[in-house]
C-alpha cells in the first residue's frame, strides 16, 4: 500500500503543476497522484495520508462555484457513500489570486479540509499568513491558513520554497 495520495482538481493548469511538484517531492515510492475526475471515493482505502488541492475561482467563473465543480461533486459523493477517513491524515493546498480576489483568497481549502475532517480524517499542514497579502479567507482562522496557500498568478517564484517548507512540516 502506498502511504500518501495526492488528489487534485482542476487538471491542466496551476493546480496540476503544483500537485505534481508535491508528488515529485514525496517521490513515486511514497505517493500516488490522481486528478479528482479519475477516481472513486473508495480510493481512500488504499492510503493513510491524503494531500488534496484545488483552487478558488474568480468572479469571471462563478458558475464553477455554483455547486457543480468537481470538488463539490466529489465531496458530496463521499458523504453519500458514508466514506470513513478515520485513522487517515489530511493536508490541503489551495491556489488563489490574493491581489485580484483578496476577499476570498483560497476559500476552497476550507470546504475541502472541513469535509475530510467531518469524515474522520486528522488535519495537519496549517500555515502562517506571513508574506501573504489578502483581506479575508474562509481558510484563515486564528492567524493561520488551514493548509498551504499558493498564488501562482502573483508569486509563482515563491511556490517551490513554500511547498518544500510545508512538506517538511507534514508527517504524512
PDB file of N, CA and C in Angstrom, residues 16-84:
ATOM      1  N   UNK A  16      -2.620  21.660 -11.159  1.00  0.00           N
ATOM      2  CA  UNK A  16      -1.989  20.453 -11.694  1.00  0.00           C
ATOM      3  C   UNK A  16      -0.470  20.536 -11.518  1.00  0.00           C
ATOM      4  N   UNK A  17       0.123  21.663 -11.912  1.00  0.00           N
ATOM      5  CA  UNK A  17       1.581  21.828 -11.788  1.00  0.00           C
ATOM      6  C   UNK A  17       2.024  21.730 -10.330  1.00  0.00           C
ATOM      7  N   UNK A  18       1.312  22.393  -9.436  1.00  0.00           N
ATOM      8  CA  UNK A  18       1.688  22.366  -8.017  1.00  0.00           C
ATOM      9  C   UNK A  18       1.496  20.978  -7.419  1.00  0.00           C
ATOM     10  N   UNK A  19       0.434  20.294  -7.796  1.00  0.00           N
ATOM     11  CA  UNK A  19       0.218  18.924  -7.319  1.00  0.00           C
ATOM     12  C   UNK A  19       1.371  18.028  -7.750  1.00  0.00           C
ATOM     13  N   UNK A  20       1.826  18.186  -8.971  1.00  0.00           N
ATOM     14  CA  UNK A  20       2.939  17.364  -9.448  1.00  0.00           C
ATOM     15  C   UNK A  20       4.260  17.735  -8.773  1.00  0.00           C
ATOM     16  N   UNK A  21       4.440  18.997  -8.395  1.00  0.00           N
ATOM     17  CA  UNK A  21       5.623  19.381  -7.619  1.00  0.00           C
ATOM     18  C   UNK A  21       5.596  18.678  -6.260  1.00  0.00           C
ATOM     19  N   UNK A  22       4.438  18.649  -5.632  1.00  0.00           N
ATOM     20  CA  UNK A  22       4.288  17.976  -4.339  1.00  0.00           C
ATOM     21  C   UNK A  22       4.553  16.487  -4.493  1.00  0.00           C
ATOM     22  N   UNK A  23       3.967  15.880  -5.498  1.00  0.00           N
ATOM     23  CA  UNK A  23       4.158  14.454  -5.757  1.00  0.00           C
ATOM     24  C   UNK A  23       5.629  14.129  -6.004  1.00  0.00           C
ATOM     25  N   UNK A  24       6.299  14.931  -6.804  1.00  0.00           N
ATOM     26  CA  UNK A  24       7.713  14.704  -7.105  1.00  0.00           C
ATOM     27  C   UNK A  24       8.557  14.795  -5.837  1.00  0.00           C
ATOM     28  N   UNK A  25       8.246  15.748  -4.980  1.00  0.00           N
ATOM     29  CA  UNK A  25       8.988  15.886  -3.726  1.00  0.00           C
ATOM     30  C   UNK A  25       8.756  14.692  -2.806  1.00  0.00           C
ATOM     31  N   UNK A  26       7.554  14.151  -2.817  1.00  0.00           N
ATOM     32  CA  UNK A  26       7.257  12.975  -1.989  1.00  0.00           C
ATOM     33  C   UNK A  26       7.894  11.715  -2.556  1.00  0.00           C
ATOM     34  N   UNK A  27       8.057  11.639  -3.837  1.00  0.00           N
ATOM     35  CA  UNK A  27       8.591  10.531  -4.643  1.00  0.00           C
ATOM     36  C   UNK A  27       7.521   9.482  -4.939  1.00  0.00           C
ATOM     37  N   UNK A  28       7.585   8.891  -6.129  1.00  0.00           N
ATOM     38  CA  UNK A  28       6.614   7.862  -6.514  1.00  0.00           C
ATOM     39  C   UNK A  28       6.624   6.634  -5.604  1.00  0.00           C
ATOM     40  N   UNK A  29       7.714   6.402  -4.911  1.00  0.00           N
ATOM     41  CA  UNK A  29       7.770   5.259  -3.996  1.00  0.00           C
ATOM     42  C   UNK A  29       6.882   5.470  -2.774  1.00  0.00           C
ATOM     43  N   UNK A  30       6.645   6.727  -2.417  1.00  0.00           N
ATOM     44  CA  UNK A  30       5.879   7.034  -1.210  1.00  0.00           C
ATOM     45  C   UNK A  30       4.492   7.595  -1.483  1.00  0.00           C
ATOM     46  N   UNK A  31       4.181   7.845  -2.764  1.00  0.00           N
ATOM     47  CA  UNK A  31       2.907   8.503  -3.064  1.00  0.00           C
ATOM     48  C   UNK A  31       2.384   8.129  -4.442  1.00  0.00           C
ATOM     49  N   UNK A  32       1.104   8.361  -4.623  1.00  0.00           N
ATOM     50  CA  UNK A  32       0.438   8.280  -5.925  1.00  0.00           C
ATOM     51  C   UNK A  32      -0.246   9.617  -6.157  1.00  0.00           C
ATOM     52  N   UNK A  33      -0.474   9.937  -7.418  1.00  0.00           N
ATOM     53  CA  UNK A  33      -1.148  11.188  -7.752  1.00  0.00           C
ATOM     54  C   UNK A  33      -2.273  10.922  -8.738  1.00  0.00           C
ATOM     55  N   UNK A  34      -3.421  11.550  -8.480  1.00  0.00           N
ATOM     56  CA  UNK A  34      -4.574  11.409  -9.360  1.00  0.00           C
ATOM     57  C   UNK A  34      -5.313  12.733  -9.478  1.00  0.00           C
ATOM     58  N   UNK A  35      -5.820  12.981 -10.670  1.00  0.00           N
ATOM     59  CA  UNK A  35      -6.786  14.045 -10.880  1.00  0.00           C
ATOM     60  C   UNK A  35      -8.098  13.545 -10.287  1.00  0.00           C
ATOM     61  N   UNK A  36      -8.811  14.395  -9.639  1.00  0.00           N
ATOM     62  CA  UNK A  36     -10.065  14.046  -8.971  1.00  0.00           C
ATOM     63  C   UNK A  36     -11.044  13.320  -9.886  1.00  0.00           C
ATOM     64  N   UNK A  37     -11.055  13.676 -11.162  1.00  0.00           N
ATOM     65  CA  UNK A  37     -12.002  13.080 -12.104  1.00  0.00           C
ATOM     66  C   UNK A  37     -11.672  11.626 -12.431  1.00  0.00           C
ATOM     67  N   UNK A  38     -10.490  11.152 -12.039  1.00  0.00           N
ATOM     68  CA  UNK A  38     -10.051   9.792 -12.349  1.00  0.00           C
ATOM     69  C   UNK A  38     -10.404   8.766 -11.281  1.00  0.00           C
ATOM     70  N   UNK A  39     -10.926   9.212 -10.144  1.00  0.00           N
ATOM     71  CA  UNK A  39     -11.045   8.301  -9.004  1.00  0.00           C
ATOM     72  C   UNK A  39     -12.459   8.230  -8.440  1.00  0.00           C
ATOM     73  N   UNK A  40     -12.679   7.171  -7.683  1.00  0.00           N
ATOM     74  CA  UNK A  40     -13.897   6.958  -6.918  1.00  0.00           C
ATOM     75  C   UNK A  40     -13.529   7.118  -5.439  1.00  0.00           C
ATOM     76  N   UNK A  41     -14.436   7.543  -4.584  1.00  0.00           N
ATOM     77  CA  UNK A  41     -14.107   7.739  -3.173  1.00  0.00           C
ATOM     78  C   UNK A  41     -13.494   6.525  -2.462  1.00  0.00           C
ATOM     79  N   UNK A  42     -13.736   5.323  -2.940  1.00  0.00           N
ATOM     80  CA  UNK A  42     -13.147   4.146  -2.292  1.00  0.00           C
ATOM     81  C   UNK A  42     -11.623   4.120  -2.405  1.00  0.00           C
ATOM     82  N   UNK A  43     -11.043   4.996  -3.224  1.00  0.00           N
ATOM     83  CA  UNK A  43      -9.591   5.040  -3.363  1.00  0.00           C
ATOM     84  C   UNK A  43      -8.918   5.295  -2.017  1.00  0.00           C
ATOM     85  N   UNK A  44      -9.604   5.987  -1.118  1.00  0.00           N
ATOM     86  CA  UNK A  44      -9.019   6.318   0.178  1.00  0.00           C
ATOM     87  C   UNK A  44      -8.656   5.082   0.989  1.00  0.00           C
ATOM     88  N   UNK A  45      -9.296   3.958   0.714  1.00  0.00           N
ATOM     89  CA  UNK A  45      -8.990   2.721   1.431  1.00  0.00           C
ATOM     90  C   UNK A  45      -7.527   2.321   1.277  1.00  0.00           C
ATOM     91  N   UNK A  46      -6.884   2.756   0.204  1.00  0.00           N
ATOM     92  CA  UNK A  46      -5.514   2.344  -0.103  1.00  0.00           C
ATOM     93  C   UNK A  46      -4.441   3.252   0.478  1.00  0.00           C
ATOM     94  N   UNK A  47      -4.824   4.277   1.234  1.00  0.00           N
ATOM     95  CA  UNK A  47      -3.855   5.277   1.694  1.00  0.00           C
ATOM     96  C   UNK A  47      -4.081   5.640   3.152  1.00  0.00           C
ATOM     97  N   UNK A  48      -2.994   6.049   3.807  1.00  0.00           N
ATOM     98  CA  UNK A  48      -3.103   6.555   5.172  1.00  0.00           C
ATOM     99  C   UNK A  48      -3.016   8.072   5.210  1.00  0.00           C
ATOM    100  N   UNK A  49      -2.388   8.661   4.211  1.00  0.00           N
ATOM    101  CA  UNK A  49      -2.264  10.111   4.118  1.00  0.00           C
ATOM    102  C   UNK A  49      -2.874  10.624   2.829  1.00  0.00           C
ATOM    103  N   UNK A  50      -3.492  11.785   2.917  1.00  0.00           N
ATOM    104  CA  UNK A  50      -4.123  12.405   1.756  1.00  0.00           C
ATOM    105  C   UNK A  50      -3.668  13.857   1.688  1.00  0.00           C
ATOM    106  N   UNK A  51      -3.210  14.266   0.516  1.00  0.00           N
ATOM    107  CA  UNK A  51      -2.951  15.675   0.239  1.00  0.00           C
ATOM    108  C   UNK A  51      -3.904  16.058  -0.878  1.00  0.00           C
ATOM    109  N   UNK A  52      -4.771  17.019  -0.598  1.00  0.00           N
ATOM    110  CA  UNK A  52      -5.797  17.418  -1.563  1.00  0.00           C
ATOM    111  C   UNK A  52      -5.591  18.872  -1.954  1.00  0.00           C
ATOM    112  N   UNK A  53      -5.760  19.152  -3.244  1.00  0.00           N
ATOM    113  CA  UNK A  53      -5.561  20.513  -3.714  1.00  0.00           C
ATOM    114  C   UNK A  53      -6.588  20.962  -4.720  1.00  0.00           C
ATOM    115  N   UNK A  54      -6.869  22.237  -4.672  1.00  0.00           N
ATOM    116  CA  UNK A  54      -7.807  22.832  -5.607  1.00  0.00           C
ATOM    117  C   UNK A  54      -7.577  24.322  -5.691  1.00  0.00           C
ATOM    118  N   UNK A  55      -8.502  25.004  -6.329  1.00  0.00           N
ATOM    119  CA  UNK A  55      -8.370  26.446  -6.485  1.00  0.00           C
ATOM    120  C   UNK A  55      -9.693  27.125  -6.177  1.00  0.00           C
ATOM    121  N   UNK A  56      -9.579  28.374  -5.780  1.00  0.00           N
ATOM    122  CA  UNK A  56     -10.750  29.207  -5.591  1.00  0.00           C
ATOM    123  C   UNK A  56     -10.882  30.050  -6.841  1.00  0.00           C
ATOM    124  N   UNK A  57     -11.976  29.902  -7.522  1.00  0.00           N
ATOM    125  CA  UNK A  57     -12.153  30.598  -8.799  1.00  0.00           C
ATOM    126  C   UNK A  57     -12.560  32.041  -8.575  1.00  0.00           C
ATOM    127  N   UNK A  58     -12.301  32.855  -9.581  1.00  0.00           N
ATOM    128  CA  UNK A  58     -12.627  34.268  -9.506  1.00  0.00           C
ATOM    129  C   UNK A  58     -14.019  34.570 -10.026  1.00  0.00           C
ATOM    130  N   UNK A  59     -14.386  35.825  -9.950  1.00  0.00           N
ATOM    131  CA  UNK A  59     -15.735  36.260 -10.302  1.00  0.00           C
ATOM    132  C   UNK A  59     -16.107  35.932 -11.737  1.00  0.00           C
ATOM    133  N   UNK A  60     -15.131  35.871 -12.625  1.00  0.00           N
ATOM    134  CA  UNK A  60     -15.454  35.560 -14.019  1.00  0.00           C
ATOM    135  C   UNK A  60     -15.866  34.107 -14.189  1.00  0.00           C
ATOM    136  N   UNK A  61     -15.724  33.308 -13.163  1.00  0.00           N
ATOM    137  CA  UNK A  61     -16.031  31.882 -13.236  1.00  0.00           C
ATOM    138  C   UNK A  61     -17.030  31.443 -12.179  1.00  0.00           C
ATOM    139  N   UNK A  62     -17.906  32.304 -11.710  1.00  0.00           N
ATOM    140  CA  UNK A  62     -18.768  31.943 -10.590  1.00  0.00           C
ATOM    141  C   UNK A  62     -19.650  30.743 -10.877  1.00  0.00           C
ATOM    142  N   UNK A  63     -19.878  30.423 -12.152  1.00  0.00           N
ATOM    143  CA  UNK A  63     -20.660  29.211 -12.428  1.00  0.00           C
ATOM    144  C   UNK A  63     -19.941  27.973 -11.898  1.00  0.00           C
ATOM    145  N   UNK A  64     -18.627  28.035 -11.785  1.00  0.00           N
ATOM    146  CA  UNK A  64     -17.869  26.918 -11.235  1.00  0.00           C
ATOM    147  C   UNK A  64     -18.119  26.762  -9.734  1.00  0.00           C
ATOM    148  N   UNK A  65     -18.544  27.812  -9.088  1.00  0.00           N
ATOM    149  CA  UNK A  65     -18.762  27.790  -7.647  1.00  0.00           C
ATOM    150  C   UNK A  65     -20.193  27.374  -7.319  1.00  0.00           C
ATOM    151  N   UNK A  66     -21.014  27.257  -8.305  1.00  0.00           N
ATOM    152  CA  UNK A  66     -22.443  27.050  -8.096  1.00  0.00           C
ATOM    153  C   UNK A  66     -22.797  25.699  -7.503  1.00  0.00           C
ATOM    154  N   UNK A  67     -21.825  24.876  -7.256  1.00  0.00           N
ATOM    155  CA  UNK A  67     -22.126  23.555  -6.709  1.00  0.00           C
ATOM    156  C   UNK A  67     -21.885  22.458  -7.720  1.00  0.00           C
ATOM    157  N   UNK A  68     -21.459  22.832  -8.899  1.00  0.00           N
ATOM    158  CA  UNK A  68     -21.228  21.837  -9.942  1.00  0.00           C
ATOM    159  C   UNK A  68     -19.753  21.653 -10.273  1.00  0.00           C
ATOM    160  N   UNK A  69     -18.846  22.213  -9.474  1.00  0.00           N
ATOM    161  CA  UNK A  69     -17.445  21.947  -9.768  1.00  0.00           C
ATOM    162  C   UNK A  69     -17.082  20.553  -9.246  1.00  0.00           C
ATOM    163  N   UNK A  70     -16.010  20.010  -9.741  1.00  0.00           N
ATOM    164  CA  UNK A  70     -15.660  18.611  -9.441  1.00  0.00           C
ATOM    165  C   UNK A  70     -15.413  18.358  -7.958  1.00  0.00           C
ATOM    166  N   UNK A  71     -14.800  19.297  -7.241  1.00  0.00           N
ATOM    167  CA  UNK A  71     -14.590  19.085  -5.807  1.00  0.00           C
ATOM    168  C   UNK A  71     -15.933  18.992  -5.081  1.00  0.00           C
ATOM    169  N   UNK A  72     -16.839  19.883  -5.396  1.00  0.00           N
ATOM    170  CA  UNK A  72     -18.157  19.854  -4.750  1.00  0.00           C
ATOM    171  C   UNK A  72     -18.860  18.530  -5.016  1.00  0.00           C
ATOM    172  N   UNK A  73     -18.840  18.100  -6.262  1.00  0.00           N
ATOM    173  CA  UNK A  73     -19.500  16.840  -6.629  1.00  0.00           C
ATOM    174  C   UNK A  73     -18.829  15.636  -5.969  1.00  0.00           C
ATOM    175  N   UNK A  74     -17.495  15.622  -5.944  1.00  0.00           N
ATOM    176  CA  UNK A  74     -16.762  14.505  -5.346  1.00  0.00           C
ATOM    177  C   UNK A  74     -17.017  14.430  -3.839  1.00  0.00           C
ATOM    178  N   UNK A  75     -16.956  15.567  -3.168  1.00  0.00           N
ATOM    179  CA  UNK A  75     -17.172  15.567  -1.720  1.00  0.00           C
ATOM    180  C   UNK A  75     -18.600  15.155  -1.373  1.00  0.00           C
ATOM    181  N   UNK A  76     -19.560  15.549  -2.190  1.00  0.00           N
ATOM    182  CA  UNK A  76     -20.941  15.097  -1.987  1.00  0.00           C
ATOM    183  C   UNK A  76     -21.034  13.584  -2.160  1.00  0.00           C
ATOM    184  N   UNK A  77     -20.339  13.055  -3.160  1.00  0.00           N
ATOM    185  CA  UNK A  77     -20.334  11.608  -3.392  1.00  0.00           C
ATOM    186  C   UNK A  77     -19.731  10.878  -2.183  1.00  0.00           C
ATOM    187  N   UNK A  78     -18.680  11.447  -1.598  1.00  0.00           N
ATOM    188  CA  UNK A  78     -18.076  10.851  -0.398  1.00  0.00           C
ATOM    189  C   UNK A  78     -19.075  10.803   0.749  1.00  0.00           C
ATOM    190  N   UNK A  79     -19.790  11.902   0.949  1.00  0.00           N
ATOM    191  CA  UNK A  79     -20.800  11.945   2.014  1.00  0.00           C
ATOM    192  C   UNK A  79     -21.918  10.949   1.747  1.00  0.00           C
ATOM    193  N   UNK A  80     -22.379  10.904   0.497  1.00  0.00           N
ATOM    194  CA  UNK A  80     -23.471   9.993   0.136  1.00  0.00           C
ATOM    195  C   UNK A  80     -23.090   8.532   0.347  1.00  0.00           C
ATOM    196  N   UNK A  81     -21.809   8.205   0.158  1.00  0.00           N
ATOM    197  CA  UNK A  81     -21.337   6.829   0.327  1.00  0.00           C
ATOM    198  C   UNK A  81     -20.852   6.559   1.747  1.00  0.00           C
ATOM    199  N   UNK A  82     -21.023   7.535   2.633  1.00  0.00           N
ATOM    200  CA  UNK A  82     -20.592   7.399   4.027  1.00  0.00           C
ATOM    201  C   UNK A  82     -19.141   6.960   4.140  1.00  0.00           C
ATOM    202  N   UNK A  83     -18.274   7.582   3.365  1.00  0.00           N
ATOM    203  CA  UNK A  83     -16.847   7.262   3.403  1.00  0.00           C
ATOM    204  C   UNK A  83     -16.291   7.639   4.771  1.00  0.00           C
ATOM    205  N   UNK A  84     -15.565   6.718   5.381  1.00  0.00           N
ATOM    206  CA  UNK A  84     -14.908   6.978   6.659  1.00  0.00           C
ATOM    207  C   UNK A  84     -13.414   7.177   6.416  1.00  0.00           C
TER     208      UNK A  84
END
